[in-house]
CSV table of C-alpha atoms in Angstrom, one decimal:
chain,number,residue,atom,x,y,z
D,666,UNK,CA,30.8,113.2,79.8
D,667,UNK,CA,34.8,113.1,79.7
D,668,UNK,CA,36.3,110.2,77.4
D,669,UNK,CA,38.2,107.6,79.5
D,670,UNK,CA,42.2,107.4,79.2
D,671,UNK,CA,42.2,103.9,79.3
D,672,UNK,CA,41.3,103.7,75.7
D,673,UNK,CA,43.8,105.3,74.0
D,674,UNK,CA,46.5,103.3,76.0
D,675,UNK,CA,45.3,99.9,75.3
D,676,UNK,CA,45.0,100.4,71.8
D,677,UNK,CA,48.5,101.3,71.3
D,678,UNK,CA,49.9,98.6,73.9
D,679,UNK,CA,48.1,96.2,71.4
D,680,UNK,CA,50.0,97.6,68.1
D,681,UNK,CA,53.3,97.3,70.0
D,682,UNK,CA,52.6,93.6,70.4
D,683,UNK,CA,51.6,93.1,66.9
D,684,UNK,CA,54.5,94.5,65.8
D,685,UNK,CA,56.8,91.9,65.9
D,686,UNK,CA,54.3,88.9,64.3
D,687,UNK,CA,54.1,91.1,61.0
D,688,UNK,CA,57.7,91.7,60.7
D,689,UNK,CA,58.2,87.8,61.0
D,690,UNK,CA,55.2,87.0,58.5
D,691,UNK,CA,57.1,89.3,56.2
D,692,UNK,CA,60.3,87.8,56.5
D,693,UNK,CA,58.9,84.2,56.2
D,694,UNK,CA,56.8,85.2,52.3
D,695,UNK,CA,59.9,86.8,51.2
D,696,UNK,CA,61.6,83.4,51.5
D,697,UNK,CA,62.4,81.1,48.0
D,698,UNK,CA,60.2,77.8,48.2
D,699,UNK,CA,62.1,74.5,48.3
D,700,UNK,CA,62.0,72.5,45.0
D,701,UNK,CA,61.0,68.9,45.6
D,702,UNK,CA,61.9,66.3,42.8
D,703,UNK,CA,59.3,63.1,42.5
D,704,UNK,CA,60.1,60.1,40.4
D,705,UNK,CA,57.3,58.5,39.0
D,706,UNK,CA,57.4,54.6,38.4
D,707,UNK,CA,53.9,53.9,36.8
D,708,UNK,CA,52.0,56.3,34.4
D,709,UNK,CA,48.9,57.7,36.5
D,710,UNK,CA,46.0,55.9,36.2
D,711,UNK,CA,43.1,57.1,33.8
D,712,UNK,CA,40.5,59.2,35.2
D,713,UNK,CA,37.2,57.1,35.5
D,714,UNK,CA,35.1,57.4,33.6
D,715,UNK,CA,31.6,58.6,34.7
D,716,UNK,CA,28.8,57.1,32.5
D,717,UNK,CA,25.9,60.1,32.6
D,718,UNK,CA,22.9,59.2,34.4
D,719,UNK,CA,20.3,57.7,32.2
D,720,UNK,CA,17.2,59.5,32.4
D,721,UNK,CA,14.2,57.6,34.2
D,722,UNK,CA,11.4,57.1,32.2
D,723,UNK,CA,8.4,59.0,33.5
D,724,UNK,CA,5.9,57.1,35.4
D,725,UNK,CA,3.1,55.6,33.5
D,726,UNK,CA,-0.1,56.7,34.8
D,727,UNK,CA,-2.8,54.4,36.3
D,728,UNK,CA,-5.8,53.7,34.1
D,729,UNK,CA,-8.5,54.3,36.2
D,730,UNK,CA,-11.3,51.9,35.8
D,731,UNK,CA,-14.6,53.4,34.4
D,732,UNK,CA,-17.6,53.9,36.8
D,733,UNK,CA,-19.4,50.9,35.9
D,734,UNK,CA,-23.4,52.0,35.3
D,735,UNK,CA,-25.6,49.8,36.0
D,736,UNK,CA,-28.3,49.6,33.1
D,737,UNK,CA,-31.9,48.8,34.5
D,738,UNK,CA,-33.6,46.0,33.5
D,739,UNK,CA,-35.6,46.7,30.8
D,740,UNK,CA,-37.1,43.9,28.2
D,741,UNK,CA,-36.0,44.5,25.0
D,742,UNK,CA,-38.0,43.1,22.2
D,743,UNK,CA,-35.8,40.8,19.7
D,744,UNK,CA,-37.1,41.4,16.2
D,745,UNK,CA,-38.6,37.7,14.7
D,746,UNK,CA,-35.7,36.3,12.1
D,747,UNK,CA,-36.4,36.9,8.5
D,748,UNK,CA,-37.4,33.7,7.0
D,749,UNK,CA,-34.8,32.9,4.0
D,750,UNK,CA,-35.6,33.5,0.9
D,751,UNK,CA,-36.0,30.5,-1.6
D,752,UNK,CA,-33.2,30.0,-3.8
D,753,UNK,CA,-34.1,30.4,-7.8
D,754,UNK,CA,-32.2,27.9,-9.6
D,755,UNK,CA,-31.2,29.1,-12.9
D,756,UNK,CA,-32.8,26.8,-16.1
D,757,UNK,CA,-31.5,24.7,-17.7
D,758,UNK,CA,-30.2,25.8,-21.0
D,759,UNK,CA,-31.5,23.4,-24.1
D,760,UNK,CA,-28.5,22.3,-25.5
D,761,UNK,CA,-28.3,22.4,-29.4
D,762,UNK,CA,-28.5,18.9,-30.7
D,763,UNK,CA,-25.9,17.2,-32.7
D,764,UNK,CA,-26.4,18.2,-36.4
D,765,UNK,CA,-27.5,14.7,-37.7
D,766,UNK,CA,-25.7,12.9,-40.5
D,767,UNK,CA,-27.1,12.1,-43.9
D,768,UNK,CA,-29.8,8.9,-43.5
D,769,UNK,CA,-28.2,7.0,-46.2
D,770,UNK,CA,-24.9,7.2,-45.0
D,771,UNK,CA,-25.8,6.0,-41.8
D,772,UNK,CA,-27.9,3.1,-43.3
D,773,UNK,CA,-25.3,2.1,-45.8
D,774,UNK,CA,-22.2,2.4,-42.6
D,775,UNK,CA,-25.3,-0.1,-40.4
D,776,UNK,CA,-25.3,-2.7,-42.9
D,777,UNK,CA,-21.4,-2.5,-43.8
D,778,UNK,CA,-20.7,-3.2,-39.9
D,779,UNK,CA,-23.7,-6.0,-39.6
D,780,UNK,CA,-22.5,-7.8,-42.9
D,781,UNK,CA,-19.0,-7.5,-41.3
D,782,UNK,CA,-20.3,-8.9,-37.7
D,783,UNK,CA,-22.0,-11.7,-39.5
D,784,UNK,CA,-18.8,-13.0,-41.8
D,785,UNK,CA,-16.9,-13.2,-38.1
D,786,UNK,CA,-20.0,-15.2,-36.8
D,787,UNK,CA,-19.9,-17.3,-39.6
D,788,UNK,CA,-16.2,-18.1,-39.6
D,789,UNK,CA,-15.9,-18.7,-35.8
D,790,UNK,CA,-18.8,-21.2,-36.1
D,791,UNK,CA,-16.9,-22.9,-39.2
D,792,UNK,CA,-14.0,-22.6,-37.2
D,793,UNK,CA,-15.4,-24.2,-34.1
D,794,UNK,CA,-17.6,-26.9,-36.9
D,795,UNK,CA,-13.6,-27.9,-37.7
D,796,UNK,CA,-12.3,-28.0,-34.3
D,797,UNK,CA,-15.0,-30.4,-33.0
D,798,UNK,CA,-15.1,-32.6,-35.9
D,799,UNK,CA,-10.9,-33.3,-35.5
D,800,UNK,CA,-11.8,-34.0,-31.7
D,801,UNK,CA,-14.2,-36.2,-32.7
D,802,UNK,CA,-11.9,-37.5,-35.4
D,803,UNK,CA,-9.0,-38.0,-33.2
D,804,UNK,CA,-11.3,-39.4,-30.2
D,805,UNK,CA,-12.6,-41.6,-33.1
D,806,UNK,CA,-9.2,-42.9,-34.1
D,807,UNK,CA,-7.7,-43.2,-30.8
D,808,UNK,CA,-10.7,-45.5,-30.1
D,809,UNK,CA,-10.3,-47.8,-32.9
D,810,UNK,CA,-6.5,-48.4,-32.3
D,811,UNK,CA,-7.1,-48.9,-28.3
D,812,UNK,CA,-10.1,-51.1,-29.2
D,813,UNK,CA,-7.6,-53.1,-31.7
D,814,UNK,CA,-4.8,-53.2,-28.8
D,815,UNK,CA,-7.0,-54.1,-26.6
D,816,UNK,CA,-8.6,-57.3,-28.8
D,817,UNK,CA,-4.9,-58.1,-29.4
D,818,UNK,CA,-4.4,-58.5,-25.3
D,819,UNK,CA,-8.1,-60.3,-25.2
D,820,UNK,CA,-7.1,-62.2,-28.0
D,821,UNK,CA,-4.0,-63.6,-26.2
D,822,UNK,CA,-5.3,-64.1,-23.2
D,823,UNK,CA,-8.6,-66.2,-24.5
D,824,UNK,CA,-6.1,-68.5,-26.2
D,825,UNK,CA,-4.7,-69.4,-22.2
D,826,UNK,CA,-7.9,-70.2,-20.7
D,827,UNK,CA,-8.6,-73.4,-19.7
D,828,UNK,CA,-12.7,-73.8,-19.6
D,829,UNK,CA,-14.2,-76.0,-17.0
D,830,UNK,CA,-16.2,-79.1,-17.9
D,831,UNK,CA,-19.4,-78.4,-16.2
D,832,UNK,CA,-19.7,-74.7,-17.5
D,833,UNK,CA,-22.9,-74.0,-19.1
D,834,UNK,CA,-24.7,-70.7,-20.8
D,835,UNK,CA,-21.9,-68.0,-22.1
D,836,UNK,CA,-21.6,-65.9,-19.0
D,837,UNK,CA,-19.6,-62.8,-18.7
D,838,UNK,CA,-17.0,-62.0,-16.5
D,839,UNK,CA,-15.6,-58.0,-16.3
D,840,UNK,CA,-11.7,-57.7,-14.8
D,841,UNK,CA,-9.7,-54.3,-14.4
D,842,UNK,CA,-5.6,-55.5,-15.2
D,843,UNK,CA,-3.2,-53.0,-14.3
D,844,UNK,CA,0.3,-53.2,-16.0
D,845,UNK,CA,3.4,-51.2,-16.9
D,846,UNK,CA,4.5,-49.6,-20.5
D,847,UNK,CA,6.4,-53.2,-21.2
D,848,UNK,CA,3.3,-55.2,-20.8
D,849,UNK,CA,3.8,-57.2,-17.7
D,850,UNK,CA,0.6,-57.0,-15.5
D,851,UNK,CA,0.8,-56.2,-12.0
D,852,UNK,CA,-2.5,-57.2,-10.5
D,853,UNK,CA,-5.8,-58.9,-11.8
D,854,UNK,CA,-9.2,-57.5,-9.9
D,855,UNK,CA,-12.7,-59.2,-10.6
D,856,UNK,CA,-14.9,-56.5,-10.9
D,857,UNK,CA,-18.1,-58.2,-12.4
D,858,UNK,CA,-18.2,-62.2,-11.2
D,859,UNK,CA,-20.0,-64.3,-14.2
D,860,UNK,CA,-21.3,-66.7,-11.8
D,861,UNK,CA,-19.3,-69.6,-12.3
D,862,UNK,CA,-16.6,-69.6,-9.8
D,863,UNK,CA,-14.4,-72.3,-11.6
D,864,UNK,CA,-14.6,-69.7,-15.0
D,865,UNK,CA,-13.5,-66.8,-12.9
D,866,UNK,CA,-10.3,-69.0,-11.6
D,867,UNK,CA,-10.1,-69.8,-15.1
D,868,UNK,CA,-9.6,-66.5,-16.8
D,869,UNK,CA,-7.7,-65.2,-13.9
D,870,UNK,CA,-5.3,-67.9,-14.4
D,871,UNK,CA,-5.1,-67.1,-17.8
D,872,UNK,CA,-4.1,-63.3,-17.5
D,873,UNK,CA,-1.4,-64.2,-15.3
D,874,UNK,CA,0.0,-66.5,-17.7
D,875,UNK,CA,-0.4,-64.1,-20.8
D,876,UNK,CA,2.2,-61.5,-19.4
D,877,UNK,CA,3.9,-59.7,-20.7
D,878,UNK,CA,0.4,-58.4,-22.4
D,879,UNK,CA,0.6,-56.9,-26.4
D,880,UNK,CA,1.5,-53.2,-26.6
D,881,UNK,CA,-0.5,-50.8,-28.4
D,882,UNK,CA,0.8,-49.8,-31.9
D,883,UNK,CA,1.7,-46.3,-30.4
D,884,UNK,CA,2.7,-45.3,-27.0
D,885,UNK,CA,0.7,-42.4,-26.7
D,886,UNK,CA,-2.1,-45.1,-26.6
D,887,UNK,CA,-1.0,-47.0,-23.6
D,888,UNK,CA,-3.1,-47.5,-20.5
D,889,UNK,CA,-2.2,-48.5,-17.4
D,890,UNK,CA,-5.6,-50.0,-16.6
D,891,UNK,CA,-7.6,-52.0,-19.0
D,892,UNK,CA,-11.3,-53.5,-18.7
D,893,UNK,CA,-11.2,-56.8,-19.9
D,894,UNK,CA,-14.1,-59.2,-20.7
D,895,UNK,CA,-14.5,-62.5,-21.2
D,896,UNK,CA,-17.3,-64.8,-22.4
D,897,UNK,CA,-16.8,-69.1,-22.9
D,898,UNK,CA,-18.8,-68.8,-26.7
D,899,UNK,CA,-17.5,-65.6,-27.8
């Protein structure tokens, strides 16, 4: 087979109209580039900064429960409990005893504290002999001066009363006086009547008229009540 004509002249009709598009591609590299001044007003700003990707932590597996197996039902004997065992108590060690002193020594210390016990006992009771007998002493004395005060008022006071013409017998009559430190008597009680009205009145009468009453020698014997009796004979 013969090769067509065609070819050859539409390859070169295609060179002839490239021709022109690489002459003006060459023209247009050949060409100086254009400077172009920028002004900057602010600093560029700092690249960001990429934290690095923590690493995830690696999943935890699931625990899988265990295949529960069920145990069959099977008595198991339970051993009895030992009984406990008694406890031994240890015993009691003897303890030495006291080395014991001489006999005479001891004897001779016994009677030097019982002599000693009995000379106390025998000066508290002389002691308590004294006391009671200066009680009894004073009680004694105080007695005899009140009783002489007191026959000193009685004395005064018999010497005012007037005795009533029909009186007969010596009958007794018992008053309580009360009076102050000075003698003069407050109020006149009959305690005991003697029986005779008009010897009463009398010895009434007759206290009144003896105040003030006698004072007692000392005024650490004064009473402020006194029991006074009276008989016609005495």
């Amino acid at each position: 087979m013969n090769a067509s004509p065609a070819g050859p002249l539409l390859e070169a009709r295609r060179e002839e109209r490239l021709a022109p598009a690489l002459v003006l591609g060459v023209r247009w590299q050949s060409r100086a580039p254009e400077v172009i001044s920028v002004e900057l007003w602010q600093p560029p700003p700092p690249p960001p900064v990429v934290e690095p990707e923590r690493p995830k932590p690696a999943p935890v597996p699931e625990a899988k429960p265990e295949p529960r197996i069920e145990k069959p039902d099977i008595a198991i004997k339970v051993p009895p409990k030992p009984k406990p065992k008694p406890e031994v108590k240890p015993k009691p060690v003897a303890k030495a005893a006291p080395p014991k002193p001489d006999d005479r020594r001891a004897q001779l210390q016994l009677r030097e504290e019982l002599a000693r016990e009995q000379q106390l006992l025998a000066a508290e009771r002389e002691r308590q002999v004294i006391k009671d007998q200066l009680a009894r002493d004073a009680a004694a004395a105080r007695f005899s001066a009140i009783a002489t005060w007191v026959d000193k008022v009685r004395a005064k006071i018999r010497g005012n009363i007037v005795l009533p013409p029909d009186l007969k017998g010596n009958p007794e009559a018992l008053f309580l006086v009360t009076q102050l430190p000075t003698g003069e008597v407050l109020q006149v009680r009959l305690v005991i009547s003697s029986g005779h009205t008009a010897y009463d009145e009398a010895v009434l009468r007759a206290i009144l008229k003896s105040s003030p009453l006698p004072k007692p020698d000392s005024p650490g014997l004064f009473e402020r009540e006194l029991k006074l009796t009276f008989r016609p004979r005495d």
